[in-house]
C-alpha positions as MATLAB code, in Angstrom:
seq = 'MSENIYAPPTAELTETVKASAEFYVISKTKLLVLSLLSFGLYTYIWSYKNWSLYKKANQLDIWPLARAIFFIFFIHQLYRRADDRIARSGRKFDFDFEQWATVFVVVTVGARLFEMAAGRIDTWLAYKPLAILAVPLCAYILQQGQGLINFAAGDPEGQSNARFNLWNYLVIVLGAVMWCLTLLGLWAIYHR';
ca = [
     -42.409   68.435   12.687;
     -45.285   69.414   14.913;
     -48.852   68.351   14.267;
     -50.085   71.877   14.947;
     -49.309   73.951   11.877;
     -50.156   77.131   13.804;
     -47.611   76.513   16.572;
     -44.740   79.032   16.806;
     -41.382   77.823   15.542;
     -39.222   76.096   18.119;
     -35.885   76.707   16.424;
     -33.437   79.119   18.042;
     -33.576   82.206   15.844;
     -31.392   84.598   17.818;
     -27.828   84.969   16.717;
     -25.209   84.400   19.330;
     -22.692   87.198   19.254;
     -19.163   85.944   19.587;
     -17.061   88.228   21.735;
     -14.100   89.500   19.781;
     -10.650   89.729   21.261;
     -10.108   92.972   23.131;
      -6.307   92.930   23.251;
      -3.461   91.620   21.117;
      -2.143   88.386   22.613;
       1.478   87.492   21.908;
       3.928   85.441   23.911;
       6.415   87.515   25.842;
       9.332   85.733   24.185;
       8.016   86.380   20.683;
       7.390   90.042   21.514;
      10.899   90.438   22.918;
      12.534   88.823   19.882;
      10.521   90.807   17.326;
      10.921   94.110   19.183;
      14.635   93.636   19.652;
      15.455   92.418   16.152;
      13.311   95.068   14.451;
      15.146   97.809   16.380;
      11.866   98.691   18.108;
       9.801   99.044   14.934;
       7.594   96.120   15.951;
       6.320   98.334   18.778;
       4.272  100.267   16.223;
       2.663   97.073   14.912;
       2.062   95.832   18.461;
       0.403   99.098   19.433;
      -1.721   99.196   16.271;
      -2.948   95.641   16.773;
      -3.848   96.309   20.401;
      -5.792   99.465   19.623;
      -7.543   98.068   16.542;
      -8.734   95.039   18.518;
      -9.817   97.263   21.388;
     -11.714   99.533   18.984;
     -13.501   96.600   17.360;
     -14.371   94.865   20.640;
     -15.740   98.016   22.269;
     -17.103   99.714   19.124;
     -15.232  102.927   19.862;
     -14.490  105.848   17.596;
     -10.701  105.889   17.975;
      -7.874  105.909   15.455;
      -5.641  102.895   16.047;
      -3.094  104.105   13.489;
      -2.637  107.451   15.250;
      -2.362  105.687   18.595;
       0.267  103.391   17.114;
       2.334  106.204   15.637;
       2.218  108.175   18.889;
       2.322  105.097   21.113;
       4.312  106.764   23.887;
       1.299  108.997   24.572;
      -1.113  106.052   24.717;
       0.786  103.227   26.418;
      -0.455  104.285   29.870;
      -4.031  104.248   28.615;
      -3.617  100.832   26.991;
      -2.277   99.311   30.199;
      -5.003  101.068   32.214;
      -7.721   99.597   30.000;
      -6.210   96.127   30.302;
      -6.103   96.554   34.078;
      -9.751   97.705   34.071;
     -10.705   94.627   32.048;
      -9.033   92.401   34.631;
     -10.810   94.203   37.486;
     -14.203   93.895   35.742;
     -13.674   90.158   35.404;
     -13.098   89.883   39.154;
      -9.483   88.831   38.789;
      -6.327   90.500   40.021;
      -2.935   90.880   38.374;
      -0.091   92.184   40.506;
       1.678   94.572   38.148;
       2.466   98.270   38.522;
       1.547   99.214   34.962;
       1.831  102.964   35.593;
       5.453  102.589   36.650;
       6.396  100.317   33.738;
       4.636  102.538   31.196;
       6.378  105.599   32.611;
       9.777  103.895   32.466;
       9.084  102.901   28.851;
       8.237  106.495   27.901;
      11.225  107.937   29.792;
      13.679  105.490   28.201;
      12.235  106.015   24.710;
      12.229  109.804   24.917;
      15.494  109.932   26.868;
      17.334  107.852   24.285;
      16.083  110.071   21.481;
      17.064  113.246   23.338;
      20.489  111.784   24.138;
      20.991  110.871   20.491;
      20.013  114.370   19.350;
      22.227  116.052   21.956;
      25.168  113.811   21.108;
      24.808  114.806   17.477;
      25.007  118.510   18.345;
      27.581  118.530   21.138;
      30.994  117.692   19.738;
      32.355  116.228   22.968;
      29.386  113.818   23.145;
      29.657  112.633   19.541;
      31.648  109.551   20.521;
      28.782  108.490   22.801;
      25.995  108.850   20.210;
      26.026  105.131   19.300;
      25.227  104.294   22.930;
      21.623  105.339   22.249;
      21.235  101.910   20.614;
      21.213  100.444   24.128;
      17.670  101.767   24.507;
      16.404   99.188   21.988;
      16.919   96.081   24.154;
      15.877   98.010   27.258;
      12.592   99.133   25.669;
      11.971   95.623   24.322;
      12.383   94.214   27.837;
      10.070   96.831   29.363;
       7.430   96.186   26.685;
       7.725   92.450   27.329;
       6.885   93.004   30.997;
       3.735   94.937   30.106;
       2.608   92.203   27.731;
       2.006   89.952   30.718;
      -0.775   92.323   31.827;
      -2.327   92.407   28.359;
      -2.182   88.638   27.942;
      -3.773   88.151   31.365;
      -6.555   90.615   30.482;
      -7.190   88.677   27.262;
      -7.431   85.373   29.141;
      -4.209   83.891   27.754;
      -1.578   84.641   30.436;
       1.253   82.857   28.641;
       0.311   84.098   25.167;
       0.198   80.545   23.833;
      -2.321   81.412   21.119;
       0.340   83.567   19.429;
       3.624   81.994   20.487;
       4.745   80.473   17.197;
       6.748   82.431   14.659;
       5.329   82.727   11.144;
       7.076   83.387    7.834;
       6.962   87.186    8.254;
       8.382   86.863   11.751;
      11.286   84.800   10.432;
      11.921   87.447    7.785;
      12.140   90.089   10.526;
      14.421   87.810   12.551;
      16.843   87.189    9.674;
      16.956   90.816    8.515;
      17.171   92.039   12.100;
      20.016   89.675   12.940;
      21.936   90.894    9.889;
      21.304   94.532   10.815;
      22.356   93.959   14.433;
      25.559   92.249   13.265;
      26.353   95.157   10.956;
      25.522   97.679   13.679;
      27.687   95.962   16.266;
      30.484   95.549   13.731;
      30.250   99.262   12.947;
      30.334  100.157   16.639;
      33.328   97.907   17.153;
      35.105   99.582   14.227;
      34.366  103.053   15.621;
      35.723  102.331   19.083;
      38.675  100.133   18.068;
      40.534  102.339   15.611;
];
């Protein structure tokens, strides 16, 4: 305590603002497993988490839920913002995000269109189950883009979110069962 009772306080009174995470960090392996075994449904969660963190970190007036539901319209923008973050930090990440995002959109939309066409064109009906091949392809493409997001967040390997939790294991078990049933059904269709 100071002898001078009129001296200004010497304690630090300003609050230090902790920077919140701007992007959703997840290891590429974990993302691949969850995307693949959830038949691509994890993509919606992944997109929502990325946009909600981005909204919070930048105090923007955006709707993360809408961007998650319509993720194919916003994946380019997400990758672009991650790339901008890397550029602002003075780092460089060699990744053609525009190309990968475009391939993701084309495969996603193309698989859906193929599935719809195969359902309406009788001669294509036997090929309708092949649309399931888009699931592992989209999971792989998404995994490649996660490297950019992890690098932008300062965790290139995604080690802060590499371990599977109880919910992840539930997805893995249910997904493995569903994939087994799907593949068994496909085998039964083509081996009559």
